[in-house]
Coordinates of C-alpha atoms in Angstrom, one line a residue:
Chain A
X1 CA -4.8 40.1 41.2
X2 CA -6.7 39.2 44.4
X3 CA -6.5 41.4 47.5
X4 CA -5.4 38.6 49.8
X5 CA -2.3 37.8 47.7
X6 CA 0.5 38.3 50.2
X7 CA 3.3 36.1 49.0
X8 CA 6.8 37.0 48.1
X9 CA 8.1 35.5 44.9
X10 CA 11.8 35.7 44.1
X11 CA 13.7 34.5 41.1
X12 CA 17.3 33.3 41.6
X13 CA 19.2 31.6 38.7
X14 CA 16.1 30.2 36.9
X15 CA 14.7 29.0 40.3
X16 CA 11.6 30.4 41.7
X17 CA 11.4 30.8 45.5
X18 CA 7.9 31.3 46.9
X19 CA 7.6 32.3 50.5
X20 CA 4.1 31.3 51.6
X21 CA 2.3 33.4 54.3
X22 CA 1.3 32.1 57.8
X23 CA -2.4 31.6 56.9
X24 CA -3.9 31.1 53.5
X25 CA -7.6 31.2 52.5
X26 CA -8.8 29.1 49.7
X27 CA -9.0 32.0 47.3
X28 CA -5.5 33.1 48.4
X29 CA -4.1 29.7 47.4
X30 CA -5.8 29.9 44.0
X31 CA -4.3 33.4 43.5
X32 CA -0.8 32.0 44.4
X33 CA -1.2 29.1 42.1
X34 CA -2.3 31.4 39.2
X35 CA 0.5 33.8 39.7
X36 CA 3.4 31.4 40.2
X37 CA 2.4 29.2 37.2
X38 CA 2.2 32.3 35.0
X39 CA 5.6 33.5 36.3
X40 CA 7.4 30.1 35.8
X41 CA 6.1 30.0 32.2
X42 CA 7.2 33.6 31.4
X43 CA 10.7 33.5 33.0
X44 CA 11.9 30.1 31.9
X45 CA 12.0 28.7 35.4
X46 CA 13.5 25.2 36.0
X47 CA 12.9 24.7 39.7
X48 CA 10.4 25.9 42.2
X49 CA 10.9 26.1 46.0
X50 CA 7.8 26.4 48.1
X51 CA 8.8 27.8 51.4
X52 CA 6.4 26.7 54.1
X53 CA 8.5 27.8 57.1
X54 CA 6.1 30.6 58.0
X55 CA 3.0 28.4 57.6
X56 CA 1.4 27.7 60.9
X57 CA -1.8 26.0 59.9
X58 CA -2.4 23.5 57.1
X59 CA -5.5 21.5 56.5
X60 CA -6.3 18.7 54.0
X61 CA -7.5 21.3 51.4
X62 CA -4.3 23.3 51.6
X63 CA -2.2 20.2 51.3
X64 CA -4.1 19.0 48.3
X65 CA -4.0 22.4 46.7
X66 CA -0.2 22.4 46.9
X67 CA 0.1 18.8 45.8
X68 CA -2.0 19.9 42.8
X69 CA 0.4 22.8 42.1
X70 CA 3.3 20.4 42.3
X71 CA 1.7 18.0 39.8
X72 CA 1.0 20.8 37.4
X73 CA 4.7 21.9 37.6
X74 CA 5.9 18.3 37.1
X75 CA 3.8 18.2 33.9
X76 CA 5.5 21.4 32.8
X77 CA 8.9 19.7 33.4
X78 CA 9.6 21.8 36.4
X79 CA 10.9 20.3 39.7
X80 CA 9.1 21.4 42.8
X81 CA 10.6 21.1 46.3
X82 CA 8.7 21.8 49.6
X83 CA 10.8 23.5 52.1
X84 CA 10.7 24.0 55.9
X85 CA 7.5 22.4 57.0
X86 CA 7.1 22.9 60.7
X87 CA 6.9 19.9 63.1
X88 CA 3.6 21.3 64.4
X89 CA 2.1 21.5 60.9
X90 CA 3.3 17.9 60.2
X91 CA 1.6 16.6 63.4
X92 CA -1.6 18.2 62.2
X93 CA -1.3 16.6 58.7
X94 CA -0.6 13.2 60.2
X95 CA -3.5 13.6 62.7
X96 CA -5.8 14.4 59.8
X97 CA -4.6 11.2 58.1
X98 CA -3.8 13.1 54.9
X99 CA -2.7 10.8 52.1
X100 CA 0.9 12.0 51.8
X101 CA 2.5 11.9 48.4
X102 CA 6.0 10.5 49.2
X103 CA 7.1 11.3 45.6
X104 CA 7.2 15.0 46.4
X105 CA 10.7 16.2 47.3
X106 CA 10.9 17.8 50.7
X107 CA 13.7 19.7 52.4
X108 CA 14.2 21.1 55.9
X109 CA 15.6 24.4 54.9
X110 CA 16.2 26.6 51.8
X111 CA 19.9 25.8 51.5
X112 CA 19.3 22.0 51.3
X113 CA 16.3 22.7 49.0
X114 CA 18.5 24.6 46.6
X115 CA 21.2 21.9 46.6
X116 CA 18.4 19.4 45.8
X117 CA 17.4 21.5 42.8
X118 CA 20.9 21.6 41.3
Chain B
X1 CA -38.3 -4.4 120.0
X2 CA -35.6 -3.5 122.4
X3 CA -32.5 -1.8 120.9
X4 CA -29.3 -3.4 121.9
X5 CA -27.3 -0.2 121.4
X6 CA -28.4 3.2 122.2
X7 CA -27.8 6.1 119.8
X8 CA -25.2 8.7 121.0
X9 CA -26.7 11.6 122.7
X10 CA -26.2 15.2 121.6
X11 CA -23.1 15.8 123.7
X12 CA -21.4 12.7 122.4
X13 CA -22.4 13.7 118.9
X14 CA -20.6 17.0 119.3
X15 CA -17.6 15.1 120.6
X16 CA -17.7 12.8 117.6
X17 CA -17.8 15.8 115.3
X18 CA -14.8 17.3 117.2
X19 CA -12.8 14.0 116.9
X20 CA -13.2 13.7 113.1
X21 CA -9.6 14.1 111.9
X22 CA -10.7 16.3 109.0
X23 CA -11.7 20.0 109.5
X24 CA -15.4 20.7 109.4
X25 CA -16.7 24.3 109.2
X26 CA -20.2 25.8 109.1
X27 CA -21.1 29.3 108.0
X28 CA -24.3 31.3 108.0
X29 CA -25.8 32.9 105.0
X30 CA -23.5 35.9 105.3
X31 CA -20.5 33.6 105.2
X32 CA -19.7 34.3 108.8
X33 CA -18.2 31.2 110.6
X34 CA -20.6 29.7 113.1
X35 CA -18.9 26.4 113.8
X36 CA -15.4 24.9 113.5
X37 CA -14.4 21.5 114.8
X38 CA -11.2 20.7 116.7
X39 CA -9.3 19.5 113.6
X40 CA -10.2 22.8 111.9
X41 CA -9.0 24.8 114.8
X42 CA -5.7 22.9 114.8
X43 CA -5.2 23.3 111.0
X44 CA -5.6 27.1 111.1
X45 CA -4.0 27.4 114.6
X46 CA -6.6 29.7 116.1
X47 CA -8.8 29.4 119.2
X48 CA -12.6 29.4 119.0
X49 CA -13.0 33.1 119.9
X50 CA -10.7 33.9 117.0
X51 CA -12.8 32.0 114.6
X52 CA -16.5 32.3 115.4
X53 CA -18.1 35.5 114.0
X54 CA -15.4 36.1 111.4
X55 CA -15.9 36.0 107.7
X56 CA -14.6 32.6 106.4
X57 CA -12.6 34.3 103.6
X58 CA -10.5 36.0 106.3
X59 CA -9.7 32.6 107.9
X60 CA -9.0 30.3 104.9
X61 CA -7.6 32.2 102.0
X62 CA -8.1 30.5 98.6
X63 CA -8.2 31.9 95.1
X64 CA -12.0 31.3 95.0
X65 CA -12.7 33.2 98.3
X66 CA -14.8 36.3 97.8
X67 CA -15.5 35.5 94.1
X68 CA -18.5 34.0 92.4
X69 CA -16.6 30.8 92.3
X70 CA -17.0 30.3 96.0
X71 CA -18.2 26.7 96.4
X72 CA -20.2 27.6 99.6
X73 CA -22.2 30.3 97.8
X74 CA -22.9 27.9 94.9
X75 CA -24.0 25.2 97.3
X76 CA -26.3 27.6 99.1
X77 CA -27.8 28.9 95.9
X78 CA -28.4 25.5 94.2
X79 CA -28.9 23.3 97.3
X80 CA -26.5 20.8 95.8
X81 CA -23.1 19.4 97.0
X82 CA -20.0 20.9 95.5
X83 CA -16.7 19.1 95.7
X84 CA -13.5 20.5 94.4
X85 CA -9.8 21.0 94.9
X86 CA -8.1 24.2 95.8
X87 CA -5.0 25.7 97.5
X88 CA -5.4 27.6 100.8
X89 CA -2.8 30.0 102.3
X90 CA -2.6 29.4 106.1
X91 CA 0.0 31.3 108.1
X92 CA 2.2 31.9 105.0
X93 CA 2.0 28.3 103.9
X94 CA 0.2 27.0 100.9
X95 CA -1.7 23.8 101.5
X96 CA -3.5 21.8 98.8
X97 CA -7.0 21.0 100.0
X98 CA -9.9 18.9 98.8
X99 CA -13.3 20.1 100.0
X100 CA -17.0 19.4 99.8
X101 CA -19.5 22.2 100.4
X102 CA -23.1 21.4 101.2
X103 CA -25.9 23.7 102.1
X104 CA -26.9 23.8 105.8
X105 CA -30.7 23.4 106.3
X106 CA -32.9 23.9 109.4
X107 CA -35.8 21.7 110.5
X108 CA -38.2 23.4 108.0
X109 CA -35.8 22.6 105.2
X110 CA -34.8 26.2 104.6
X111 CA -31.2 26.9 103.7
X112 CA -29.6 28.8 106.6
X113 CA -25.9 28.5 105.7
X114 CA -23.3 26.2 104.4
X115 CA -21.2 23.3 105.7
X116 CA -17.7 22.6 104.5
X117 CA -15.7 19.4 104.9
X118 CA -12.0 19.8 104.1
X119 CA -9.3 17.2 103.6
X120 CA -5.6 18.1 103.6
X121 CA -4.1 16.4 100.5
X122 CA -0.5 17.6 100.8
X123 CA 0.8 14.1 100.7
X124 CA -1.4 13.0 97.9
X125 CA -0.4 15.9 95.8
X126 CA 3.2 15.2 96.5
X127 CA 2.7 11.6 95.3
X128 CA 0.8 12.7 92.3
X129 CA 3.6 15.1 91.3
X130 CA 6.2 12.5 91.8
X131 CA 4.3 10.1 89.6
X132 CA 4.0 12.7 87.0
X133 CA 7.7 13.4 87.1
X134 CA 8.4 9.7 86.8
X135 CA 6.1 9.3 83.9
X136 CA 7.9 12.2 82.2
X137 CA 11.3 10.7 82.9
X138 CA 10.2 7.3 81.5
X139 CA 8.8 9.0 78.4
X140 CA 12.0 10.9 77.9
X141 CA 14.1 7.8 78.4
X142 CA 11.9 5.7 76.1
X143 CA 12.4 8.0 73.1
X144 CA 16.1 9.0 72.8
X145 CA 17.0 10.4 69.4
X146 CA 20.8 10.0 69.1
X147 CA 23.1 11.5 66.5
X148 CA 25.0 8.7 64.8
X149 CA 26.8 10.6 62.1
X150 CA 26.7 14.0 60.5
X151 CA 23.1 14.2 59.2
X152 CA 22.2 10.7 60.5
X153 CA 20.0 10.2 63.6
X154 CA 19.0 7.0 65.2
X155 CA 16.0 6.3 67.4
X156 CA 16.2 2.9 69.1
X157 CA 12.8 1.6 70.3
X158 CA 12.6 -0.9 73.1
X159 CA 9.4 -2.3 74.5
X160 CA 5.8 -1.9 73.4
X161 CA 4.7 0.8 70.9
X162 CA 1.2 2.1 71.6
X163 CA -0.4 5.2 70.1
X164 CA 0.8 7.5 72.9
X165 CA 4.4 6.3 72.6
X166 CA 4.3 6.5 68.8
X167 CA 3.1 10.1 69.2
X168 CA 6.1 10.9 71.5
X169 CA 8.5 9.2 69.1
X170 CA 7.2 11.3 66.3
X171 CA 7.4 14.4 68.4
X172 CA 11.0 13.6 69.5
X173 CA 12.1 12.8 66.0
X174 CA 10.6 15.8 64.3
X175 CA 12.0 18.3 66.8
X176 CA 15.4 16.7 66.6
X177 CA 15.3 16.8 62.8
X178 CA 14.3 20.5 62.9
X179 CA 17.2 21.2 65.3
X180 CA 19.9 19.2 63.6
X181 CA 18.8 19.3 59.9
X182 CA 19.4 15.6 59.8
X183 CA 18.9 14.0 56.3
X184 CA 18.4 10.4 57.4
X185 CA 16.8 9.0 60.5
X186 CA 17.1 5.3 61.4
X187 CA 14.2 3.8 63.4
X188 CA 15.6 0.7 65.1
X189 CA 12.8 -1.6 66.2
X190 CA 15.1 -4.4 67.3
X191 CA 13.7 -4.2 70.9
X192 CA 10.1 -4.3 69.9
X193 CA 8.9 -7.9 70.6
X194 CA 5.7 -7.8 68.6
X195 CA 4.6 -5.8 65.6
X196 CA 0.9 -5.9 64.8
X197 CA -1.2 -3.8 62.4
X198 CA -1.5 -0.9 64.8
X199 CA 2.3 -0.7 65.5
X200 CA 3.0 -1.0 61.7
X201 CA 0.5 1.8 61.1
X202 CA 2.3 4.0 63.6
X203 CA 5.6 3.3 62.0
X204 CA 4.3 4.1 58.5
X205 CA 2.9 7.4 59.9
X206 CA 6.2 8.3 61.5
X207 CA 8.1 7.7 58.2
X208 CA 5.6 9.8 56.4
X209 CA 6.0 12.6 58.9
X210 CA 9.8 12.5 58.6
X211 CA 9.5 12.5 54.9
X212 CA 7.5 15.8 55.1
X213 CA 10.5 17.3 56.9
X214 CA 12.7 16.3 54.0
X215 CA 14.4 13.5 56.0
X216 CA 14.4 9.9 54.8
X217 CA 13.5 7.3 57.4
X218 CA 15.0 3.8 57.4
X219 CA 13.4 1.1 59.5
X220 CA 15.9 -1.3 60.9
X221 CA 16.2 -4.2 63.3
X222 CA 13.5 -6.2 61.7
X223 CA 14.0 -9.8 62.9
X224 CA 12.9 -12.8 60.9
X225 CA 9.9 -13.4 63.2
X226 CA 8.8 -9.8 62.9
X227 CA 9.2 -9.9 59.1
X228 CA 7.1 -13.1 58.9
X229 CA 4.4 -11.6 61.0
X230 CA 4.2 -8.4 58.9
X231 CA 3.9 -10.5 55.7
X232 CA 1.3 -12.8 57.4
X233 CA -0.8 -9.9 58.5
X234 CA -0.6 -8.6 54.9
X235 CA 0.7 -5.2 55.9
X236 CA 2.0 -3.1 53.0
X237 CA 5.4 -1.8 54.1
X238 CA 6.5 -1.1 50.5
X239 CA 6.5 2.6 51.2
X240 CA 9.1 2.2 53.9
X241 CA 12.8 1.7 53.4
X242 CA 13.5 -1.4 55.6
X243 CA 16.7 -3.2 56.6
X244 CA 17.4 -6.2 58.8
X245 CA 20.1 -4.7 61.0
X246 CA 21.3 -1.3 62.2
X247 CA 24.6 -1.7 60.4
X248 CA 22.8 -2.4 57.1
X249 CA 20.7 0.7 57.7
X250 CA 23.8 2.8 58.4
X251 CA 25.4 1.5 55.2
X252 CA 22.2 2.6 53.4
X253 CA 22.4 6.0 55.1
X254 CA 26.0 6.5 53.9
X255 CA 24.9 5.6 50.4
X256 CA 22.1 8.2 50.6
X257 CA 24.6 10.9 51.8
X258 CA 27.2 9.9 49.2
X259 CA 29.6 8.9 51.8
X260 CA 32.1 6.1 51.6
X261 CA 33.9 4.2 54.3
X262 CA 37.4 3.0 53.3
X263 CA 40.0 0.9 55.1
X264 CA 43.1 2.8 56.0
X265 CA 46.0 2.1 53.6
X266 CA 49.0 0.6 55.3

């Protein structure tokens, strides 16, 4: 496990809730990816909620890394929902002209995200 | 050749300097005031005895006075003209000023002090502020995000969409979505006369941004002419949910939210 892995991962009713930290380095994202994919496989998880509400900065690489994770999960038959992206972060992504995958499900808060999963 | 007009003599020159409506002040190398014209005396409401021989920072109090930012010191050091804006406190009142500071040189070309030319820009600043306020008001008025139903917002757009306005629309929409947890937002472009590639691009960007917030965006108010132009320009709007009228969009929003509108049974 890497030293800069500072993410809380909770399991509720076969759903995995991942609260992402405010700032993530590239290696940190790789660690998160490794850990949550392992965990979903072990614990028979059906849905994953990626909570971005604490994330204050997001660049193209970060976006693509999480899109990659989402695709990996969909291959494993697990639904992934992105939750709580801040308006500021979205401005940044749009400004960077990131190719946004509109197939990914997004929700404004955890509650709505959970209802989307069920 | 005989000159038709004679140049003003020294006395008249001094009078001319005194009659300039803008304050002019000269200081020596130690920043002690050595000259002030009539307009300057009037502005600071002091007589000549009260001004000459006093450090300039004790007469006109600005934020730059007595610091390395002093334009007069900079002008004297570099021999160049410095123009800037500042605020001076005179007799308890704060006045916005625009000034130019130039080095004062003697016959041999050596710098012996500094000369400052000041303009009172109270009125101009007032106008500028009013203009800023008006701009702000217009911007606010041009991007109203209205709640139409529980979880449904509508943003009617009237006029021209440029990149600045698109940015404001996006800002207004995203903050409103974050506040209200809206699930559907309807962007009504009924009042937009012309849609070109740039405008369409802005609209696509906005829908993507709302999508990232977990809110679906429906584009409504697309008139036949606008639809034709979009197709003629070859813009790909497939990614956007589009409807002809606002009522169609609302019906679609109800469908998305699993709501049904029924007639009351008699």
